[in-house]
PDB file of C-alpha atoms and ligand atoms in Angstrom:
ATOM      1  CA  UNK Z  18      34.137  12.303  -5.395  1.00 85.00           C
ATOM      2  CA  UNK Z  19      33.554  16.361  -5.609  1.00 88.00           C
ATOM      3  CA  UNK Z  20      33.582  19.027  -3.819  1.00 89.00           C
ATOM      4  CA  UNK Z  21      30.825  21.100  -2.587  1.00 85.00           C
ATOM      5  CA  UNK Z  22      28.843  21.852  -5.281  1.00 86.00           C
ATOM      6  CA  UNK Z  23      31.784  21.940  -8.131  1.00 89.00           C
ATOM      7  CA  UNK Z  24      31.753  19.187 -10.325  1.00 85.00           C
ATOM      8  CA  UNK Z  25      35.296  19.839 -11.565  1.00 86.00           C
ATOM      9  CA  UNK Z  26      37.459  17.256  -9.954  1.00 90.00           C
ATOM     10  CA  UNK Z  27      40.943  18.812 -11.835  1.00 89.00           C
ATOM     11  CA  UNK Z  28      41.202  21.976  -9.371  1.00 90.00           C
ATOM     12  CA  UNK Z  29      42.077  19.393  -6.522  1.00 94.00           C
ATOM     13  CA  UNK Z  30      43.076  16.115  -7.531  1.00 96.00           C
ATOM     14  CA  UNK Z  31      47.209  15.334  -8.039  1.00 97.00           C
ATOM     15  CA  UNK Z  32      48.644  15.433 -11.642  1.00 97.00           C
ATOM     16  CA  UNK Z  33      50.114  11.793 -11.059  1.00 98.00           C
ATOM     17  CA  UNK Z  34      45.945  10.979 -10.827  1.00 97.00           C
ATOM     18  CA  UNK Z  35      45.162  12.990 -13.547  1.00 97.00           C
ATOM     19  CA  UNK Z  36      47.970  11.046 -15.658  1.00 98.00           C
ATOM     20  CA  UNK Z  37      46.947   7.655 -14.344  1.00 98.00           C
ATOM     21  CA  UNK Z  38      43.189   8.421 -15.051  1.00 97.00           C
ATOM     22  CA  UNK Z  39      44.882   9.583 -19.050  1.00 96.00           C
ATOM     23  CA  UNK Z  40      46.625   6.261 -19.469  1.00 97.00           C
ATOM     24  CA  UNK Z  41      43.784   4.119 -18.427  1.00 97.00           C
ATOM     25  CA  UNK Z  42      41.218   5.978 -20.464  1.00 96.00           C
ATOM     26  CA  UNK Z  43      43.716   5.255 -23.203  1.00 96.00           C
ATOM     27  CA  UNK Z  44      43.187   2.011 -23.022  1.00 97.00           C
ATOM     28  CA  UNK Z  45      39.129   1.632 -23.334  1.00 98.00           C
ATOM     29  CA  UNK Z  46      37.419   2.091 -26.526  1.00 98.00           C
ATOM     30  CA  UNK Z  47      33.900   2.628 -24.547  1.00 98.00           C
ATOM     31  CA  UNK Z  48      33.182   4.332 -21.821  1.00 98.00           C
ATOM     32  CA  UNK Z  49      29.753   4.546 -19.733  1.00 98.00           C
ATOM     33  CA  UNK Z  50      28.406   7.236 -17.672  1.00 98.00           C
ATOM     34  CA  UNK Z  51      25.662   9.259 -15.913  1.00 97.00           C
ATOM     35  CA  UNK Z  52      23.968  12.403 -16.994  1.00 97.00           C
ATOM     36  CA  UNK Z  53      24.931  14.177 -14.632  1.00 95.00           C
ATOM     37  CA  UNK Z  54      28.514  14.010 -15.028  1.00 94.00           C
ATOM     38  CA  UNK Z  55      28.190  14.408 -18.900  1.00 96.00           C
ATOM     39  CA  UNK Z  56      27.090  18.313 -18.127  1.00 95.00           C
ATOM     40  CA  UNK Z  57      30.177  18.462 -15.665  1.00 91.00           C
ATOM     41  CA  UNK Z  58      32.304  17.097 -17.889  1.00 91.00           C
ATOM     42  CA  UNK Z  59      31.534  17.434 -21.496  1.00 91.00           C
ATOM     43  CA  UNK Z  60      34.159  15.290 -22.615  1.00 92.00           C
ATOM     44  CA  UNK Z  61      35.696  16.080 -26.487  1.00 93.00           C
ATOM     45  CA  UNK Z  62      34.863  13.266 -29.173  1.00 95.00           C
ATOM     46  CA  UNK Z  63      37.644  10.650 -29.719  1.00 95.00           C
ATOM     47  CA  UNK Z  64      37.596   8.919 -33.089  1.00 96.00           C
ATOM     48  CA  UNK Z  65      37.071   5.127 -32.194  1.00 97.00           C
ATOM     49  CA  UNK Z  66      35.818   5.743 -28.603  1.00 98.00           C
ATOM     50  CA  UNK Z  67      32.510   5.667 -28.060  1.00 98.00           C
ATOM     51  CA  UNK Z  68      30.911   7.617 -25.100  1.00 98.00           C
ATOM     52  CA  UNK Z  69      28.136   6.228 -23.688  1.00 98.00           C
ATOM     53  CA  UNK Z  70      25.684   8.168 -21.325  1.00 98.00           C
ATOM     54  CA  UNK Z  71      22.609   7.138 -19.161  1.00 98.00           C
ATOM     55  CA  UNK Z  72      19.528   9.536 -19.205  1.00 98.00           C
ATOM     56  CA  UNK Z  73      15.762   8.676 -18.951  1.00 98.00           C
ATOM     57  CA  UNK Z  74      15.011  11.609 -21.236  1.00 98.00           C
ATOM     58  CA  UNK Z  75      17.479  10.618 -24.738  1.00 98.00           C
ATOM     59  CA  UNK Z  76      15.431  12.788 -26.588  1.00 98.00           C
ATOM     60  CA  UNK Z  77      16.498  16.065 -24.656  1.00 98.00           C
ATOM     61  CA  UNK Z  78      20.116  15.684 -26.174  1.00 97.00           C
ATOM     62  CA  UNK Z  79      19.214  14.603 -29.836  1.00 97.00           C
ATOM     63  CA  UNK Z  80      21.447  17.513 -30.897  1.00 97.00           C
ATOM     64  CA  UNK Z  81      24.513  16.298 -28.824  1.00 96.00           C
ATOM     65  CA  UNK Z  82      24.600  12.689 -30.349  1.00 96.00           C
ATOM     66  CA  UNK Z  83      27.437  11.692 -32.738  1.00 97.00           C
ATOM     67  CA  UNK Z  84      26.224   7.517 -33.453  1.00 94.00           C
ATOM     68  CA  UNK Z  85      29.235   5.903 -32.496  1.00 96.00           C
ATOM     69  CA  UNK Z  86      30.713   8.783 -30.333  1.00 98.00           C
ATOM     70  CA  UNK Z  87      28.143   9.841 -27.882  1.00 98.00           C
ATOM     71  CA  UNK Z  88      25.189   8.381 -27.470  1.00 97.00           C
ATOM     72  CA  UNK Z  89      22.478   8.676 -24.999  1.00 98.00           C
ATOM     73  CA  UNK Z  90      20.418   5.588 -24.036  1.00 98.00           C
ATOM     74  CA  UNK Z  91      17.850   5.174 -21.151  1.00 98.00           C
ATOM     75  CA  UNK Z  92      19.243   1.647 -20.035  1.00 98.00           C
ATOM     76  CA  UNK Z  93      19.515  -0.147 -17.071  1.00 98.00           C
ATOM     77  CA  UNK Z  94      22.796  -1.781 -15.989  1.00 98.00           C
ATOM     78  CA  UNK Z  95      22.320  -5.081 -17.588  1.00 98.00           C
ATOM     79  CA  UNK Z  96      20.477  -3.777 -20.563  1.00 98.00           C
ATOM     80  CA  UNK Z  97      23.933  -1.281 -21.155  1.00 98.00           C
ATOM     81  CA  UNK Z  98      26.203  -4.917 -20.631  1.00 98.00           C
ATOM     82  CA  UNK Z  99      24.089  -6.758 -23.025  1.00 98.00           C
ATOM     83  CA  UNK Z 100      24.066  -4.051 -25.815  1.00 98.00           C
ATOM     84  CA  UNK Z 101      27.293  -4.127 -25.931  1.00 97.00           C
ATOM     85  CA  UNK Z 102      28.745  -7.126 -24.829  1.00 97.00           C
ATOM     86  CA  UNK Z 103      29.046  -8.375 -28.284  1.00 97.00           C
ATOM     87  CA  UNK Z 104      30.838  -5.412 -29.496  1.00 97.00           C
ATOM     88  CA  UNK Z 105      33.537  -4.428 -26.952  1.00 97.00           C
ATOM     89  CA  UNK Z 106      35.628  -6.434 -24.628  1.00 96.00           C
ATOM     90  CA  UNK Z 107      36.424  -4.051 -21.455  1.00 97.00           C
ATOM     91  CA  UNK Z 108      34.377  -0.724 -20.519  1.00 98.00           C
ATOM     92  CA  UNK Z 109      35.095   2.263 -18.082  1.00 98.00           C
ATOM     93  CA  UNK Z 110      32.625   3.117 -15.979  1.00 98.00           C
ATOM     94  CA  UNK Z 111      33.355   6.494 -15.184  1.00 96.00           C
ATOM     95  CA  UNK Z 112      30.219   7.495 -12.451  1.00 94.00           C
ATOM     96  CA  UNK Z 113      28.834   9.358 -11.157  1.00 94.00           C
ATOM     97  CA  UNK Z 114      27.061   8.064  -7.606  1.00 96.00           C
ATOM     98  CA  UNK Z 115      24.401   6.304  -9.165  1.00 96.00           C
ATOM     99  CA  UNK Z 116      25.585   4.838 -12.417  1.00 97.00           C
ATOM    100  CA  UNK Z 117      28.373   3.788  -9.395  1.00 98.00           C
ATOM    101  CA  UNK Z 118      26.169   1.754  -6.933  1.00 97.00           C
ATOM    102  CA  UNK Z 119      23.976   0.240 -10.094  1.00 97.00           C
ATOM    103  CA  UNK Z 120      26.989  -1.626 -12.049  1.00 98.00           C
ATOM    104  CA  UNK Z 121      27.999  -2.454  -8.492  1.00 97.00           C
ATOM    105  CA  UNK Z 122      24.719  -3.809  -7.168  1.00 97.00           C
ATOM    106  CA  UNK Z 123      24.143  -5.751 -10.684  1.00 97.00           C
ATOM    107  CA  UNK Z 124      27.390  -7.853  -9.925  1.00 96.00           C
ATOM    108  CA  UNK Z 125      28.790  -6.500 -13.481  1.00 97.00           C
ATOM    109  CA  UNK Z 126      31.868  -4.183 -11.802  1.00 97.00           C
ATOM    110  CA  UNK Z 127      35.355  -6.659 -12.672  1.00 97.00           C
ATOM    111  CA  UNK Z 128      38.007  -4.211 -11.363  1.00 97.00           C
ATOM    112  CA  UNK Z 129      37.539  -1.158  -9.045  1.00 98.00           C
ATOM    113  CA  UNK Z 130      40.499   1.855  -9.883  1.00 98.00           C
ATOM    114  CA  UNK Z 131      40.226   4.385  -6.689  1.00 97.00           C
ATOM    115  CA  UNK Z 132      42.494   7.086  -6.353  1.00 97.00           C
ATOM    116  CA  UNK Z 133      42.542   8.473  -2.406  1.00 96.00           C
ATOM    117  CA  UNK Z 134      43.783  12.426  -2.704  1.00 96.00           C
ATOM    118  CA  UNK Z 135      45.071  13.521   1.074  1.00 96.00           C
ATOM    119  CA  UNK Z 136      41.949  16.563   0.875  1.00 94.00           C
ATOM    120  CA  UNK Z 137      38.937  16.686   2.721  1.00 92.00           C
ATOM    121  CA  UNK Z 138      36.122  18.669   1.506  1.00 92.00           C
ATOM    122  CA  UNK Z 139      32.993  18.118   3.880  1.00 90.00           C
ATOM    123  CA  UNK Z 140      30.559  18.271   0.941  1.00 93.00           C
ATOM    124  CA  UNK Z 141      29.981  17.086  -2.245  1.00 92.00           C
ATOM    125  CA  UNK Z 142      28.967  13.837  -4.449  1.00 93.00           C
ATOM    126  CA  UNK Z 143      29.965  10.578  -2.290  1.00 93.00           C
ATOM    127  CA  UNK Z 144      31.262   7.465  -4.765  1.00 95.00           C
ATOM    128  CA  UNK Z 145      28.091   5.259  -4.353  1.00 97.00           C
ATOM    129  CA  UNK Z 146      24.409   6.830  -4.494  1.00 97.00           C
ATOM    130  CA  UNK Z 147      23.678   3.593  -1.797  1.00 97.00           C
ATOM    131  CA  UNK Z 148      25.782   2.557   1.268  1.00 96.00           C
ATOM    132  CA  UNK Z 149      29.376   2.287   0.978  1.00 95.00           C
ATOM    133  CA  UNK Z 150      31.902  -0.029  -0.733  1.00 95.00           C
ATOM    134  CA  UNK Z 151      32.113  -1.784   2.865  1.00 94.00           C
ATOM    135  CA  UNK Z 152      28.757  -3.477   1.949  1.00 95.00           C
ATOM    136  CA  UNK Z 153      30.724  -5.271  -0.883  1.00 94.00           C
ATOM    137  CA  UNK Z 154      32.690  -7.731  -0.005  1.00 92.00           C
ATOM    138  CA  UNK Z 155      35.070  -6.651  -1.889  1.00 95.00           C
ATOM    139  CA  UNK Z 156      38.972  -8.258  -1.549  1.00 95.00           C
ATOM    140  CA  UNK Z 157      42.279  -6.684  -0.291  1.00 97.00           C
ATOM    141  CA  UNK Z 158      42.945  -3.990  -2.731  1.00 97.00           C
ATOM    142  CA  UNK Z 159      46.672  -3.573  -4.550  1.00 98.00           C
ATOM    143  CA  UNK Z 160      48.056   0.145  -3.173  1.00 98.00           C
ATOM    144  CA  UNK Z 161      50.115   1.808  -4.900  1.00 98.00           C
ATOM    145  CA  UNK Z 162      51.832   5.218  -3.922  1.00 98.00           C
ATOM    146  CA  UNK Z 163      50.685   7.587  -6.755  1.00 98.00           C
ATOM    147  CA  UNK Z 164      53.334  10.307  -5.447  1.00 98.00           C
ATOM    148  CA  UNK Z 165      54.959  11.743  -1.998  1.00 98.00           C
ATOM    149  CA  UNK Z 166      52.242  13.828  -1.119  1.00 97.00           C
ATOM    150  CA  UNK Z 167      50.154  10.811  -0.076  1.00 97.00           C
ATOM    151  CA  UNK Z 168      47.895  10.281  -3.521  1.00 98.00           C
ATOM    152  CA  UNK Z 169      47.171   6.245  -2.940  1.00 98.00           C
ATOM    153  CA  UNK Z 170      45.755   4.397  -5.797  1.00 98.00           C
ATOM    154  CA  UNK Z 171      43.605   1.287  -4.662  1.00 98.00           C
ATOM    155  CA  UNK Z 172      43.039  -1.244  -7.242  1.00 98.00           C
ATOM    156  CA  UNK Z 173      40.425  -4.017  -6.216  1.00 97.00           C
ATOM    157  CA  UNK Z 174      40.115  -7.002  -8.382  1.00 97.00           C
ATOM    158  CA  UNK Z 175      37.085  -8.614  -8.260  1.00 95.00           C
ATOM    159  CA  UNK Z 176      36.377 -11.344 -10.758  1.00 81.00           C
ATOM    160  CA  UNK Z 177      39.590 -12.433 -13.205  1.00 74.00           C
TER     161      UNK Z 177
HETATM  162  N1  NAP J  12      35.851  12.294  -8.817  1.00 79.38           N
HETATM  163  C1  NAP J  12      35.536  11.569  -9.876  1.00 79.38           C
HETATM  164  O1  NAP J  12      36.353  10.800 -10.355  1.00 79.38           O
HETATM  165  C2  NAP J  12      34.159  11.691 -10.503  1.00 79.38           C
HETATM  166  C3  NAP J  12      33.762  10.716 -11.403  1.00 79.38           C
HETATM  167  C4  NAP J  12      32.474  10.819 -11.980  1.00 79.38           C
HETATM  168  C5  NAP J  12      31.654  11.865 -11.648  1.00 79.38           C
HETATM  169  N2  NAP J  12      32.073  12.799 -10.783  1.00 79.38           N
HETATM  170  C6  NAP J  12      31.186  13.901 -10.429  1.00 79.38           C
HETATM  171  O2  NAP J  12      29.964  13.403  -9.937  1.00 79.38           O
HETATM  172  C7  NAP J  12      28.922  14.310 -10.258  1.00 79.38           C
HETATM  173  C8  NAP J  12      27.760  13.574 -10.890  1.00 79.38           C
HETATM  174  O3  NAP J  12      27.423  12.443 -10.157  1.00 79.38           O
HETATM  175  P1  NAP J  12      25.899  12.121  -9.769  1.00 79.38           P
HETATM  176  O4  NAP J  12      25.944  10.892  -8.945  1.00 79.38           O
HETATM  177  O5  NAP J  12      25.292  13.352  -9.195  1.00 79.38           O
HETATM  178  O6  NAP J  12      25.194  11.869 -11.163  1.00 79.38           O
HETATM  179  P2  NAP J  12      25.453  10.833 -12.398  1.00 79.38           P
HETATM  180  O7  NAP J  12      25.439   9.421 -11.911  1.00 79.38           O
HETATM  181  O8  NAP J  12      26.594  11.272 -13.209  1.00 79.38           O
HETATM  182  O9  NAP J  12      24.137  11.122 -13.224  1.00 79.38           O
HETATM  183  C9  NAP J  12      22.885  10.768 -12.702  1.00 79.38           C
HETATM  184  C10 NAP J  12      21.914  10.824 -13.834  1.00 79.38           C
HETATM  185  O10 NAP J  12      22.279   9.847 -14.797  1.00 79.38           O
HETATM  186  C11 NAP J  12      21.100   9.296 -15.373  1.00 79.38           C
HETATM  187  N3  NAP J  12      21.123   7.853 -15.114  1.00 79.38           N
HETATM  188  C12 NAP J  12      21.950   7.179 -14.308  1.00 79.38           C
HETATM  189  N4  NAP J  12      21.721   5.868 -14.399  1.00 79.38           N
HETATM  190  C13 NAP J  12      20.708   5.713 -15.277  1.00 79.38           C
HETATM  191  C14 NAP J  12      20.029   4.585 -15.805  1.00 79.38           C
HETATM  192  N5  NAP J  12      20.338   3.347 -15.412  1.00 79.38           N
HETATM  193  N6  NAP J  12      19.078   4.795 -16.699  1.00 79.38           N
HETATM  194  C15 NAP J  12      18.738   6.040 -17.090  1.00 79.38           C
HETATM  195  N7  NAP J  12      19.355   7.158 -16.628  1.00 79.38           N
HETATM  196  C16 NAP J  12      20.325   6.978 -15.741  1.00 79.38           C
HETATM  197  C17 NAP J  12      19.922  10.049 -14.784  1.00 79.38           C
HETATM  198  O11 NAP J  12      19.807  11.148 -15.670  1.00 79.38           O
HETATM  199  P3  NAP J  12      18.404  11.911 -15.980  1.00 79.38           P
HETATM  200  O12 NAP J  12      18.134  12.722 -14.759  1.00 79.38           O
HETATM  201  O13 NAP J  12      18.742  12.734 -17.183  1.00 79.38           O
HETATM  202  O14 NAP J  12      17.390  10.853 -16.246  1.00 79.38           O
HETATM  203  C18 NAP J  12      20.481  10.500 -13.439  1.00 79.38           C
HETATM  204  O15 NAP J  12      19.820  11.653 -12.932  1.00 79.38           O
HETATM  205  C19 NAP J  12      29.512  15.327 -11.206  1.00 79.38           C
HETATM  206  O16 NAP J  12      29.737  16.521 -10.492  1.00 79.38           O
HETATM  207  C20 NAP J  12      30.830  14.720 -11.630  1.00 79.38           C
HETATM  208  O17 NAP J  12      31.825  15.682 -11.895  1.00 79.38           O
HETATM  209  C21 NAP J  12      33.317  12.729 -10.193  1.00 79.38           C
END
């Protein structure tokens, strides 16, 4: 999910991800992450979207928050779902590790989107914190050639 220690993931994944990742962020209106990929990312504020992002310390970015933008909550998996299950239909979980493995281990992960890039990088931030999706029983996933260079997309449905 990176490489080594960069956080960036643009300087090596295919533009044909990068516009697929575009087009589905287009289409959520909230958005949940961890801390940790906040700082890597820093992502711009979009009027209408709002950016949500785990921390146990809220406080420490009291300055950053925009109420209805970004906003920083100290909430477990289910406490995130049932803040805002009233409120929004759909919602992108967009990492990192753990924020990964805990929607995942709470049962509350509907679709998986995973892009496979043909690069090794023998370090870096794995896609689940705990085990591997093989633990999940997850089903066959829809592939879908991204480009000729070997970029796959995986899409895994798991509840309808
Ligand atoms: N390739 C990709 O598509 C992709 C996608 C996403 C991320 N990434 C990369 O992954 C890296 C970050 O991943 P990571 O696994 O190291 O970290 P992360 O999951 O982004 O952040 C972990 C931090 O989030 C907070 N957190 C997570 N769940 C929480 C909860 N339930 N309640 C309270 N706080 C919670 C904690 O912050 P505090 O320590 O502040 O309490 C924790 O230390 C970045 O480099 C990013 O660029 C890549």
């Amino acid at each position: 999910m990176t490489k080594g220690d960069d956080g960036s993931v643009s300087s090596w994944t295919s533009p044909e991800e990068q516009q697929f990742f575009a087009e589905l962020r287009a289409q959520h209106t909230l958005f949940v992450f961890g801390r940790k990929t906040y700082e890597a990312v820093l992502p711009p504020f979009v009027p209408g979207v709002l950016k949500v992002v785990l921390t146990t310390n809220p406080n420490e970015f009291s300055s950053s928050q925009k109420k209805g933008l970004l906003e920083f909550h100290n909430l477990s998996a289910k406490e995130f779902v049932k803040k805002y299950e009233n409120k929004y239909d759909t919602c992108l979980i967009l990492g990192g590790s753990r924020v990964n493995s805990d929607f995942l281990e709470a049962g509350l992960v509907d679709e998986i989107y995973l892009t496979v890039e043909p690069v090794t990088h023998g370090s870096g931030v794995p896609l689940l914190a705990r085990g591997s999706l093989n633990d999940y029983d997850l089903p066959e996933p829809e592939v879908t050639a991204l480009n000729s260079q070997g970029t796959q997309l995986l899409h895994y449905i798991l509840k309808k």
